[in-house]
Amino acid sequence: MHIDLPEKRYYGIGEVAKAFNVNTSLIRFWEKEFDVLKPKKNAKGNRKFTPEDIKNLKLIFHLVKERGFTLEGAKIHLKEGKKETLNNFEIVSKLEDVKSQLIKIKEHLK
């Protein structure tokens, strides 16, 4: 899955939810369920997600939504094989980004 977010230090929960095409409530739920998600909160209590949080959200989304893991299964998978899973996921993500860019170039050439 290709997430289209501009490069910034922090992202609001609304723009994160929109990028993943999910409700903000799901993002808040995953924050409670997965220890790797630690968004910062400002004085008002608004969540601010870092690029590292976005990377972890992509991995959680991939495991739960794309590969069909249960939440418990995803938690175990993250704890036991996080490095291997993350490496494989990063490779797939980079290939998807390249594919997306190539498609844009192809459309531009038409």
PDB file of N, CA and C in Angstrom:
ATOM      1  N   MET A   1       0.837  -1.184   0.000  1.00  0.00           N
ATOM      2  CA  MET A   1       0.000   0.000   0.000  1.00  0.00           C
ATOM      3  C   MET A   1       0.877   1.240   0.000  1.00  0.00           C
ATOM      4  N   HIS A   2       0.555   2.148  -0.887  1.00  0.00           N
ATOM      5  CA  HIS A   2       1.299   3.391  -0.996  1.00  0.00           C
ATOM      6  C   HIS A   2       0.558   4.488  -0.228  1.00  0.00           C
ATOM      7  N   ILE A   3       1.229   5.051   0.776  1.00  0.00           N
ATOM      8  CA  ILE A   3       0.651   6.130   1.579  1.00  0.00           C
ATOM      9  C   ILE A   3       1.231   7.447   1.075  1.00  0.00           C
ATOM     10  N   ASP A   4       0.359   8.361   0.717  1.00  0.00           N
ATOM     11  CA  ASP A   4       0.803   9.628   0.158  1.00  0.00           C
ATOM     12  C   ASP A   4       0.700  10.727   1.212  1.00  0.00           C
ATOM     13  N   LEU A   5       1.784  10.914   1.948  1.00  0.00           N
ATOM     14  CA  LEU A   5       1.855  11.979   2.951  1.00  0.00           C
ATOM     15  C   LEU A   5       3.072  12.851   2.652  1.00  0.00           C
ATOM     16  N   PRO A   6       2.939  14.161   2.790  1.00  0.00           N
ATOM     17  CA  PRO A   6       4.109  15.023   2.598  1.00  0.00           C
ATOM     18  C   PRO A   6       5.119  14.785   3.719  1.00  0.00           C
ATOM     19  N   GLU A   7       6.374  15.096   3.449  1.00  0.00           N
ATOM     20  CA  GLU A   7       7.390  14.912   4.485  1.00  0.00           C
ATOM     21  C   GLU A   7       7.280  16.042   5.499  1.00  0.00           C
ATOM     22  N   LYS A   8       6.964  15.648   6.737  1.00  0.00           N
ATOM     23  CA  LYS A   8       6.836  16.600   7.832  1.00  0.00           C
ATOM     24  C   LYS A   8       7.359  15.942   9.100  1.00  0.00           C
ATOM     25  N   ARG A   9       7.544  16.748  10.132  1.00  0.00           N
ATOM     26  CA  ARG A   9       7.955  16.192  11.432  1.00  0.00           C
ATOM     27  C   ARG A   9       6.801  15.514  12.141  1.00  0.00           C
ATOM     28  N   TYR A  10       5.603  16.102  12.036  1.00  0.00           N
ATOM     29  CA  TYR A  10       4.439  15.578  12.741  1.00  0.00           C
ATOM     30  C   TYR A  10       3.213  15.602  11.836  1.00  0.00           C
ATOM     31  N   TYR A  11       2.363  14.601  12.030  1.00  0.00           N
ATOM     32  CA  TYR A  11       1.119  14.492  11.277  1.00  0.00           C
ATOM     33  C   TYR A  11      -0.041  14.417  12.261  1.00  0.00           C
ATOM     34  N   GLY A  12      -1.133  15.087  11.956  1.00  0.00           N
ATOM     35  CA  GLY A  12      -2.334  15.007  12.780  1.00  0.00           C
ATOM     36  C   GLY A  12      -3.062  13.696  12.516  1.00  0.00           C
ATOM     37  N   ILE A  13      -3.888  13.296  13.449  1.00  0.00           N
ATOM     38  CA  ILE A  13      -4.590  12.019  13.312  1.00  0.00           C
ATOM     39  C   ILE A  13      -5.534  12.021  12.116  1.00  0.00           C
ATOM     40  N   GLY A  14      -6.116  13.171  11.804  1.00  0.00           N
ATOM     41  CA  GLY A  14      -7.022  13.261  10.659  1.00  0.00           C
ATOM     42  C   GLY A  14      -6.326  12.975   9.343  1.00  0.00           C
ATOM     43  N   GLU A  15      -5.159  13.582   9.147  1.00  0.00           N
ATOM     44  CA  GLU A  15      -4.453  13.354   7.891  1.00  0.00           C
ATOM     45  C   GLU A  15      -3.878  11.944   7.815  1.00  0.00           C
ATOM     46  N   VAL A  16      -3.523  11.369   8.963  1.00  0.00           N
ATOM     47  CA  VAL A  16      -3.042   9.979   8.982  1.00  0.00           C
ATOM     48  C   VAL A  16      -4.178   9.035   8.607  1.00  0.00           C
ATOM     49  N   ALA A  17      -5.346   9.241   9.217  1.00  0.00           N
ATOM     50  CA  ALA A  17      -6.502   8.396   8.927  1.00  0.00           C
ATOM     51  C   ALA A  17      -6.892   8.504   7.458  1.00  0.00           C
ATOM     52  N   LYS A  18      -6.865   9.712   6.924  1.00  0.00           N
ATOM     53  CA  LYS A  18      -7.216   9.922   5.522  1.00  0.00           C
ATOM     54  C   LYS A  18      -6.215   9.213   4.599  1.00  0.00           C
ATOM     55  N   ALA A  19      -4.932   9.289   4.928  1.00  0.00           N
ATOM     56  CA  ALA A  19      -3.899   8.649   4.105  1.00  0.00           C
ATOM     57  C   ALA A  19      -4.073   7.126   4.081  1.00  0.00           C
ATOM     58  N   PHE A  20      -4.487   6.550   5.205  1.00  0.00           N
ATOM     59  CA  PHE A  20      -4.683   5.108   5.292  1.00  0.00           C
ATOM     60  C   PHE A  20      -6.103   4.697   4.903  1.00  0.00           C
ATOM     61  N   ASN A  21      -6.969   5.692   4.654  1.00  0.00           N
ATOM     62  CA  ASN A  21      -8.363   5.451   4.298  1.00  0.00           C
ATOM     63  C   ASN A  21      -9.095   4.644   5.381  1.00  0.00           C
ATOM     64  N   VAL A  22      -8.897   5.058   6.632  1.00  0.00           N
ATOM     65  CA  VAL A  22      -9.561   4.428   7.780  1.00  0.00           C
ATOM     66  C   VAL A  22     -10.116   5.536   8.677  1.00  0.00           C
ATOM     67  N   ASN A  23     -10.930   5.158   9.646  1.00  0.00           N
ATOM     68  CA  ASN A  23     -11.467   6.125  10.610  1.00  0.00           C
ATOM     69  C   ASN A  23     -10.402   6.479  11.647  1.00  0.00           C
ATOM     70  N   THR A  24     -10.522   7.669  12.209  1.00  0.00           N
ATOM     71  CA  THR A  24      -9.584   8.075  13.264  1.00  0.00           C
ATOM     72  C   THR A  24      -9.720   7.159  14.480  1.00  0.00           C
ATOM     73  N   SER A  25     -10.911   6.617  14.691  1.00  0.00           N
ATOM     74  CA  SER A  25     -11.114   5.722  15.836  1.00  0.00           C
ATOM     75  C   SER A  25     -10.253   4.463  15.713  1.00  0.00           C
ATOM     76  N   LEU A  26     -10.030   3.988  14.489  1.00  0.00           N
ATOM     77  CA  LEU A  26      -9.179   2.811  14.300  1.00  0.00           C
ATOM     78  C   LEU A  26      -7.731   3.142  14.645  1.00  0.00           C
ATOM     79  N   ILE A  27      -7.284   4.321  14.273  1.00  0.00           N
ATOM     80  CA  ILE A  27      -5.917   4.744  14.600  1.00  0.00           C
ATOM     81  C   ILE A  27      -5.761   4.827  16.123  1.00  0.00           C
ATOM     82  N   ARG A  28      -6.748   5.418  16.798  1.00  0.00           N
ATOM     83  CA  ARG A  28      -6.689   5.501  18.269  1.00  0.00           C
ATOM     84  C   ARG A  28      -6.711   4.112  18.893  1.00  0.00           C
ATOM     85  N   PHE A  29      -7.524   3.205  18.341  1.00  0.00           N
ATOM     86  CA  PHE A  29      -7.597   1.843  18.851  1.00  0.00           C
ATOM     87  C   PHE A  29      -6.254   1.135  18.690  1.00  0.00           C
ATOM     88  N   TRP A  30      -5.644   1.251  17.515  1.00  0.00           N
ATOM     89  CA  TRP A  30      -4.341   0.615  17.295  1.00  0.00           C
ATOM     90  C   TRP A  30      -3.286   1.207  18.219  1.00  0.00           C
ATOM     91  N   GLU A  31      -3.410   2.500  18.510  1.00  0.00           N
ATOM     92  CA  GLU A  31      -2.454   3.132  19.436  1.00  0.00           C
ATOM     93  C   GLU A  31      -2.514   2.450  20.804  1.00  0.00           C
ATOM     94  N   LYS A  32      -3.722   2.114  21.257  1.00  0.00           N
ATOM     95  CA  LYS A  32      -3.878   1.434  22.543  1.00  0.00           C
ATOM     96  C   LYS A  32      -3.388  -0.011  22.484  1.00  0.00           C
ATOM     97  N   GLU A  33      -3.599  -0.655  21.345  1.00  0.00           N
ATOM     98  CA  GLU A  33      -3.287  -2.073  21.205  1.00  0.00           C
ATOM     99  C   GLU A  33      -1.803  -2.360  20.958  1.00  0.00           C
ATOM    100  N   PHE A  34      -1.123  -1.492  20.234  1.00  0.00           N
ATOM    101  CA  PHE A  34       0.262  -1.748  19.830  1.00  0.00           C
ATOM    102  C   PHE A  34       1.216  -0.794  20.547  1.00  0.00           C
ATOM    103  N   ASP A  35       2.158  -1.372  21.269  1.00  0.00           N
ATOM    104  CA  ASP A  35       3.130  -0.586  22.040  1.00  0.00           C
ATOM    105  C   ASP A  35       4.053   0.256  21.164  1.00  0.00           C
ATOM    106  N   VAL A  36       4.247  -0.151  19.896  1.00  0.00           N
ATOM    107  CA  VAL A  36       5.179   0.575  19.035  1.00  0.00           C
ATOM    108  C   VAL A  36       4.643   1.940  18.621  1.00  0.00           C
ATOM    109  N   LEU A  37       3.342   2.158  18.766  1.00  0.00           N
ATOM    110  CA  LEU A  37       2.760   3.453  18.420  1.00  0.00           C
ATOM    111  C   LEU A  37       2.755   4.363  19.634  1.00  0.00           C
ATOM    112  N   LYS A  38       3.533   5.409  19.560  1.00  0.00           N
ATOM    113  CA  LYS A  38       3.639   6.366  20.668  1.00  0.00           C
ATOM    114  C   LYS A  38       3.562   7.796  20.131  1.00  0.00           C
ATOM    115  N   PRO A  39       2.398   8.205  19.626  1.00  0.00           N
ATOM    116  CA  PRO A  39       2.326   9.586  19.135  1.00  0.00           C
ATOM    117  C   PRO A  39       2.458  10.577  20.287  1.00  0.00           C
ATOM    118  N   LYS A  40       3.060  11.693  19.978  1.00  0.00           N
ATOM    119  CA  LYS A  40       3.177  12.743  20.985  1.00  0.00           C
ATOM    120  C   LYS A  40       1.828  13.453  21.075  1.00  0.00           C
ATOM    121  N   LYS A  41       1.578  14.057  22.215  1.00  0.00           N
ATOM    122  CA  LYS A  41       0.330  14.808  22.375  1.00  0.00           C
ATOM    123  C   LYS A  41       0.680  16.235  22.774  1.00  0.00           C
ATOM    124  N   ASN A  42      -0.033  17.179  22.165  1.00  0.00           N
ATOM    125  CA  ASN A  42       0.214  18.578  22.509  1.00  0.00           C
ATOM    126  C   ASN A  42      -0.595  18.942  23.751  1.00  0.00           C
ATOM    127  N   ALA A  43      -0.575  20.219  24.127  1.00  0.00           N
ATOM    128  CA  ALA A  43      -1.254  20.660  25.354  1.00  0.00           C
ATOM    129  C   ALA A  43      -2.754  20.382  25.319  1.00  0.00           C
ATOM    130  N   LYS A  44      -3.356  20.418  24.138  1.00  0.00           N
ATOM    131  CA  LYS A  44      -4.783  20.132  24.007  1.00  0.00           C
ATOM    132  C   LYS A  44      -5.084  18.634  24.015  1.00  0.00           C
ATOM    133  N   GLY A  45      -4.034  17.814  23.900  1.00  0.00           N
ATOM    134  CA  GLY A  45      -4.241  16.375  23.857  1.00  0.00           C
ATOM    135  C   GLY A  45      -4.345  15.819  22.442  1.00  0.00           C
ATOM    136  N   ASN A  46      -4.108  16.672  21.441  1.00  0.00           N
ATOM    137  CA  ASN A  46      -4.136  16.211  20.054  1.00  0.00           C
ATOM    138  C   ASN A  46      -2.906  15.356  19.759  1.00  0.00           C
ATOM    139  N   ARG A  47      -3.133  14.244  19.072  1.00  0.00           N
ATOM    140  CA  ARG A  47      -2.038  13.339  18.734  1.00  0.00           C
ATOM    141  C   ARG A  47      -1.238  13.897  17.566  1.00  0.00           C
ATOM    142  N   LYS A  48       0.077  13.768  17.683  1.00  0.00           N
ATOM    143  CA  LYS A  48       0.989  14.169  16.617  1.00  0.00           C
ATOM    144  C   LYS A  48       1.877  12.971  16.307  1.00  0.00           C
ATOM    145  N   PHE A  49       1.693  12.415  15.116  1.00  0.00           N
ATOM    146  CA  PHE A  49       2.425  11.219  14.717  1.00  0.00           C
ATOM    147  C   PHE A  49       3.715  11.596  14.006  1.00  0.00           C
ATOM    148  N   THR A  50       4.799  10.913  14.365  1.00  0.00           N
ATOM    149  CA  THR A  50       6.100  11.127  13.740  1.00  0.00           C
ATOM    150  C   THR A  50       6.226  10.217  12.517  1.00  0.00           C
ATOM    151  N   PRO A  51       7.214  10.465  11.662  1.00  0.00           N
ATOM    152  CA  PRO A  51       7.447   9.544  10.538  1.00  0.00           C
ATOM    153  C   PRO A  51       7.692   8.099  11.004  1.00  0.00           C
ATOM    154  N   GLU A  52       8.302   7.921  12.171  1.00  0.00           N
ATOM    155  CA  GLU A  52       8.507   6.574  12.720  1.00  0.00           C
ATOM    156  C   GLU A  52       7.160   5.930  13.066  1.00  0.00           C
ATOM    157  N   ASP A  53       6.243   6.720  13.624  1.00  0.00           N
ATOM    158  CA  ASP A  53       4.891   6.211  13.901  1.00  0.00           C
ATOM    159  C   ASP A  53       4.199   5.800  12.601  1.00  0.00           C
ATOM    160  N   ILE A  54       4.382   6.584  11.551  1.00  0.00           N
ATOM    161  CA  ILE A  54       3.761   6.283  10.262  1.00  0.00           C
ATOM    162  C   ILE A  54       4.314   4.967   9.712  1.00  0.00           C
ATOM    163  N   LYS A  55       5.625   4.775   9.855  1.00  0.00           N
ATOM    164  CA  LYS A  55       6.235   3.521   9.403  1.00  0.00           C
ATOM    165  C   LYS A  55       5.640   2.329  10.165  1.00  0.00           C
ATOM    166  N   ASN A  56       5.483   2.484  11.470  1.00  0.00           N
ATOM    167  CA  ASN A  56       4.891   1.410  12.274  1.00  0.00           C
ATOM    168  C   ASN A  56       3.422   1.188  11.915  1.00  0.00           C
ATOM    169  N   LEU A  57       2.696   2.277  11.649  1.00  0.00           N
ATOM    170  CA  LEU A  57       1.300   2.150  11.230  1.00  0.00           C
ATOM    171  C   LEU A  57       1.191   1.411   9.898  1.00  0.00           C
ATOM    172  N   LYS A  58       2.111   1.710   8.980  1.00  0.00           N
ATOM    173  CA  LYS A  58       2.112   1.002   7.694  1.00  0.00           C
ATOM    174  C   LYS A  58       2.293  -0.494   7.911  1.00  0.00           C
ATOM    175  N   LEU A  59       3.206  -0.838   8.809  1.00  0.00           N
ATOM    176  CA  LEU A  59       3.474  -2.255   9.089  1.00  0.00           C
ATOM    177  C   LEU A  59       2.255  -2.908   9.733  1.00  0.00           C
ATOM    178  N   ILE A  60       1.648  -2.247  10.694  1.00  0.00           N
ATOM    179  CA  ILE A  60       0.445  -2.785  11.347  1.00  0.00           C
ATOM    180  C   ILE A  60      -0.680  -2.925  10.325  1.00  0.00           C
ATOM    181  N   PHE A  61      -0.881  -1.911   9.506  1.00  0.00           N
ATOM    182  CA  PHE A  61      -1.917  -1.955   8.473  1.00  0.00           C
ATOM    183  C   PHE A  61      -1.679  -3.138   7.536  1.00  0.00           C
ATOM    184  N   HIS A  62      -0.425  -3.310   7.125  1.00  0.00           N
ATOM    185  CA  HIS A  62      -0.071  -4.406   6.223  1.00  0.00           C
ATOM    186  C   HIS A  62      -0.403  -5.755   6.854  1.00  0.00           C
ATOM    187  N   LEU A  63      -0.008  -5.940   8.111  1.00  0.00           N
ATOM    188  CA  LEU A  63      -0.244  -7.222   8.773  1.00  0.00           C
ATOM    189  C   LEU A  63      -1.733  -7.486   8.987  1.00  0.00           C
ATOM    190  N   VAL A  64      -2.452  -6.486   9.475  1.00  0.00           N
ATOM    191  CA  VAL A  64      -3.856  -6.688   9.856  1.00  0.00           C
ATOM    192  C   VAL A  64      -4.795  -6.626   8.653  1.00  0.00           C
ATOM    193  N   LYS A  65      -4.666  -5.606   7.852  1.00  0.00           N
ATOM    194  CA  LYS A  65      -5.630  -5.385   6.765  1.00  0.00           C
ATOM    195  C   LYS A  65      -5.273  -6.134   5.478  1.00  0.00           C
ATOM    196  N   GLU A  66      -3.992  -6.200   5.146  1.00  0.00           N
ATOM    197  CA  GLU A  66      -3.604  -6.805   3.877  1.00  0.00           C
ATOM    198  C   GLU A  66      -3.305  -8.297   4.001  1.00  0.00           C
ATOM    199  N   ARG A  67      -2.679  -8.694   5.103  1.00  0.00           N
ATOM    200  CA  ARG A  67      -2.325 -10.110   5.269  1.00  0.00           C
ATOM    201  C   ARG A  67      -3.317 -10.870   6.131  1.00  0.00           C
ATOM    202  N   GLY A  68      -4.245 -10.160   6.776  1.00  0.00           N
ATOM    203  CA  GLY A  68      -5.318 -10.809   7.516  1.00  0.00           C
ATOM    204  C   GLY A  68      -4.945 -11.340   8.891  1.00  0.00           C
ATOM    205  N   PHE A  69      -3.902 -10.809   9.492  1.00  0.00           N
ATOM    206  CA  PHE A  69      -3.520 -11.215  10.843  1.00  0.00           C
ATOM    207  C   PHE A  69      -4.580 -10.754  11.838  1.00  0.00           C
ATOM    208  N   THR A  70      -4.759 -11.520  12.917  1.00  0.00           N
ATOM    209  CA  THR A  70      -5.548 -11.024  14.038  1.00  0.00           C
ATOM    210  C   THR A  70      -4.681 -10.013  14.775  1.00  0.00           C
ATOM    211  N   LEU A  71      -5.293  -9.240  15.665  1.00  0.00           N
ATOM    212  CA  LEU A  71      -4.489  -8.271  16.425  1.00  0.00           C
ATOM    213  C   LEU A  71      -3.442  -8.986  17.264  1.00  0.00           C
ATOM    214  N   GLU A  72      -3.842 -10.090  17.911  1.00  0.00           N
ATOM    215  CA  GLU A  72      -2.875 -10.856  18.716  1.00  0.00           C
ATOM    216  C   GLU A  72      -1.760 -11.404  17.840  1.00  0.00           C
ATOM    217  N   GLY A  73      -2.139 -11.926  16.678  1.00  0.00           N
ATOM    218  CA  GLY A  73      -1.142 -12.467  15.751  1.00  0.00           C
ATOM    219  C   GLY A  73      -0.175 -11.398  15.286  1.00  0.00           C
ATOM    220  N   ALA A  74      -0.695 -10.211  15.008  1.00  0.00           N
ATOM    221  CA  ALA A  74       0.157  -9.096  14.572  1.00  0.00           C
ATOM    222  C   ALA A  74       1.102  -8.668  15.693  1.00  0.00           C
ATOM    223  N   LYS A  75       0.590  -8.626  16.930  1.00  0.00           N
ATOM    224  CA  LYS A  75       1.441  -8.256  18.073  1.00  0.00           C
ATOM    225  C   LYS A  75       2.585  -9.252  18.233  1.00  0.00           C
ATOM    226  N   ILE A  76       2.253 -10.531  18.169  1.00  0.00           N
ATOM    227  CA  ILE A  76       3.281 -11.582  18.316  1.00  0.00           C
ATOM    228  C   ILE A  76       4.284 -11.479  17.172  1.00  0.00           C
ATOM    229  N   HIS A  77       3.785 -11.304  15.973  1.00  0.00           N
ATOM    230  CA  HIS A  77       4.658 -11.205  14.802  1.00  0.00           C
ATOM    231  C   HIS A  77       5.611 -10.011  14.928  1.00  0.00           C
ATOM    232  N   LEU A  78       5.094  -8.900  15.423  1.00  0.00           N
ATOM    233  CA  LEU A  78       5.934  -7.712  15.602  1.00  0.00           C
ATOM    234  C   LEU A  78       7.012  -7.938  16.656  1.00  0.00           C
ATOM    235  N   LYS A  79       6.647  -8.599  17.749  1.00  0.00           N
ATOM    236  CA  LYS A  79       7.616  -8.818  18.831  1.00  0.00           C
ATOM    237  C   LYS A  79       8.676  -9.837  18.455  1.00  0.00           C
ATOM    238  N   GLU A  80       8.263 -10.944  17.833  1.00  0.00           N
ATOM    239  CA  GLU A  80       9.188 -12.037  17.563  1.00  0.00           C
ATOM    240  C   GLU A  80      10.069 -11.784  16.346  1.00  0.00           C
ATOM    241  N   GLY A  81       9.496 -11.253  15.307  1.00  0.00           N
ATOM    242  CA  GLY A  81      10.287 -11.111  14.090  1.00  0.00           C
ATOM    243  C   GLY A  81      10.235  -9.725  13.514  1.00  0.00           C
ATOM    244  N   LYS A  82      10.266  -8.730  14.382  1.00  0.00           N
ATOM    245  CA  LYS A  82      10.088  -7.351  13.908  1.00  0.00           C
ATOM    246  C   LYS A  82      11.159  -6.956  12.901  1.00  0.00           C
ATOM    247  N   LYS A  83      12.405  -7.287  13.171  1.00  0.00           N
ATOM    248  CA  LYS A  83      13.481  -6.851  12.275  1.00  0.00           C
ATOM    249  C   LYS A  83      13.304  -7.467  10.886  1.00  0.00           C
ATOM    250  N   GLU A  84      13.049  -8.764  10.832  1.00  0.00           N
ATOM    251  CA  GLU A  84      12.869  -9.436   9.542  1.00  0.00           C
ATOM    252  C   GLU A  84      11.613  -8.931   8.839  1.00  0.00           C
ATOM    253  N   THR A  85      10.528  -8.813   9.585  1.00  0.00           N
ATOM    254  CA  THR A  85       9.276  -8.326   9.015  1.00  0.00           C
ATOM    255  C   THR A  85       9.451  -6.905   8.499  1.00  0.00           C
ATOM    256  N   LEU A  86      10.121  -6.066   9.281  1.00  0.00           N
ATOM    257  CA  LEU A  86      10.328  -4.677   8.892  1.00  0.00           C
ATOM    258  C   LEU A  86      11.189  -4.591   7.636  1.00  0.00           C
ATOM    259  N   ASN A  87      12.254  -5.395   7.565  1.00  0.00           N
ATOM    260  CA  ASN A  87      13.112  -5.384   6.377  1.00  0.00           C
ATOM    261  C   ASN A  87      12.327  -5.783   5.137  1.00  0.00           C
ATOM    262  N   ASN A  88      11.556  -6.868   5.229  1.00  0.00           N
ATOM    263  CA  ASN A  88      10.754  -7.319   4.092  1.00  0.00           C
ATOM    264  C   ASN A  88       9.724  -6.263   3.709  1.00  0.00           C
ATOM    265  N   PHE A  89       9.085  -5.687   4.720  1.00  0.00           N
ATOM    266  CA  PHE A  89       8.059  -4.679   4.464  1.00  0.00           C
ATOM    267  C   PHE A  89       8.665  -3.439   3.805  1.00  0.00           C
ATOM    268  N   GLU A  90       9.844  -3.016   4.260  1.00  0.00           N
ATOM    269  CA  GLU A  90      10.484  -1.842   3.671  1.00  0.00           C
ATOM    270  C   GLU A  90      10.854  -2.086   2.213  1.00  0.00           C
ATOM    271  N   ILE A  91      11.302  -3.296   1.904  1.00  0.00           N
ATOM    272  CA  ILE A  91      11.636  -3.632   0.518  1.00  0.00           C
ATOM    273  C   ILE A  91      10.384  -3.559  -0.351  1.00  0.00           C
ATOM    274  N   VAL A  92       9.301  -4.166   0.120  1.00  0.00           N
ATOM    275  CA  VAL A  92       8.047  -4.143  -0.627  1.00  0.00           C
ATOM    276  C   VAL A  92       7.551  -2.706  -0.789  1.00  0.00           C
ATOM    277  N   SER A  93       7.642  -1.910   0.268  1.00  0.00           N
ATOM    278  CA  SER A  93       7.200  -0.505   0.198  1.00  0.00           C
ATOM    279  C   SER A  93       7.999   0.283  -0.829  1.00  0.00           C
ATOM    280  N   LYS A  94       9.309   0.086  -0.834  1.00  0.00           N
ATOM    281  CA  LYS A  94      10.148   0.805  -1.794  1.00  0.00           C
ATOM    282  C   LYS A  94       9.801   0.394  -3.224  1.00  0.00           C
ATOM    283  N   LEU A  95       9.570  -0.910  -3.435  1.00  0.00           N
ATOM    284  CA  LEU A  95       9.194  -1.377  -4.766  1.00  0.00           C
ATOM    285  C   LEU A  95       7.845  -0.795  -5.194  1.00  0.00           C
ATOM    286  N   GLU A  96       6.902  -0.696  -4.254  1.00  0.00           N
ATOM    287  CA  GLU A  96       5.603  -0.100  -4.573  1.00  0.00           C
ATOM    288  C   GLU A  96       5.753   1.375  -4.914  1.00  0.00           C
ATOM    289  N   ASP A  97       6.647   2.084  -4.202  1.00  0.00           N
ATOM    290  CA  ASP A  97       6.890   3.494  -4.509  1.00  0.00           C
ATOM    291  C   ASP A  97       7.473   3.651  -5.910  1.00  0.00           C
ATOM    292  N   VAL A  98       8.432   2.781  -6.257  1.00  0.00           N
ATOM    293  CA  VAL A  98       9.036   2.821  -7.589  1.00  0.00           C
ATOM    294  C   VAL A  98       7.969   2.551  -8.648  1.00  0.00           C
ATOM    295  N   LYS A  99       7.133   1.548  -8.398  1.00  0.00           N
ATOM    296  CA  LYS A  99       6.052   1.221  -9.339  1.00  0.00           C
ATOM    297  C   LYS A  99       5.132   2.419  -9.526  1.00  0.00           C
ATOM    298  N   SER A 100       4.758   3.066  -8.418  1.00  0.00           N
ATOM    299  CA  SER A 100       3.879   4.227  -8.471  1.00  0.00           C
ATOM    300  C   SER A 100       4.510   5.353  -9.296  1.00  0.00           C
ATOM    301  N   GLN A 101       5.797   5.599  -9.084  1.00  0.00           N
ATOM    302  CA  GLN A 101       6.486   6.647  -9.825  1.00  0.00           C
ATOM    303  C   GLN A 101       6.567   6.310 -11.316  1.00  0.00           C
ATOM    304  N   LEU A 102       6.819   5.043 -11.617  1.00  0.00           N
ATOM    305  CA  LEU A 102       6.893   4.628 -13.016  1.00  0.00           C
ATOM    306  C   LEU A 102       5.540   4.772 -13.712  1.00  0.00           C
ATOM    307  N   ILE A 103       4.467   4.456 -13.007  1.00  0.00           N
ATOM    308  CA  ILE A 103       3.129   4.617 -13.575  1.00  0.00           C
ATOM    309  C   ILE A 103       2.849   6.091 -13.858  1.00  0.00           C
ATOM    310  N   LYS A 104       3.243   6.973 -12.923  1.00  0.00           N
ATOM    311  CA  LYS A 104       3.052   8.411 -13.140  1.00  0.00           C
ATOM    312  C   LYS A 104       3.843   8.887 -14.366  1.00  0.00           C
ATOM    313  N   ILE A 105       5.076   8.388 -14.511  1.00  0.00           N
ATOM    314  CA  ILE A 105       5.907   8.767 -15.663  1.00  0.00           C
ATOM    315  C   ILE A 105       5.263   8.277 -16.953  1.00  0.00           C
ATOM    316  N   LYS A 106       4.778   7.045 -16.934  1.00  0.00           N
ATOM    317  CA  LYS A 106       4.132   6.465 -18.115  1.00  0.00           C
ATOM    318  C   LYS A 106       2.912   7.286 -18.515  1.00  0.00           C
ATOM    319  N   GLU A 107       2.081   7.676 -17.534  1.00  0.00           N
ATOM    320  CA  GLU A 107       0.896   8.470 -17.822  1.00  0.00           C
ATOM    321  C   GLU A 107       1.265   9.859 -18.351  1.00  0.00           C
ATOM    322  N   HIS A 108       2.365  10.379 -17.834  1.00  0.00           N
ATOM    323  CA  HIS A 108       2.810  11.703 -18.264  1.00  0.00           C
ATOM    324  C   HIS A 108       3.303  11.676 -19.722  1.00  0.00           C
ATOM    325  N   LEU A 109       3.839  10.541 -20.162  1.00  0.00           N
ATOM    326  CA  LEU A 109       4.366  10.416 -21.511  1.00  0.00           C
ATOM    327  C   LEU A 109       3.272  10.247 -22.566  1.00  0.00           C
ATOM    328  N   LYS A 110       2.086   9.886 -22.147  1.00  0.00           N
ATOM    329  CA  LYS A 110       0.990   9.659 -23.111  1.00  0.00           C
ATOM    330  C   LYS A 110       0.521  10.927 -23.762  1.00  0.00           C
TER     331      LYS A 110
END
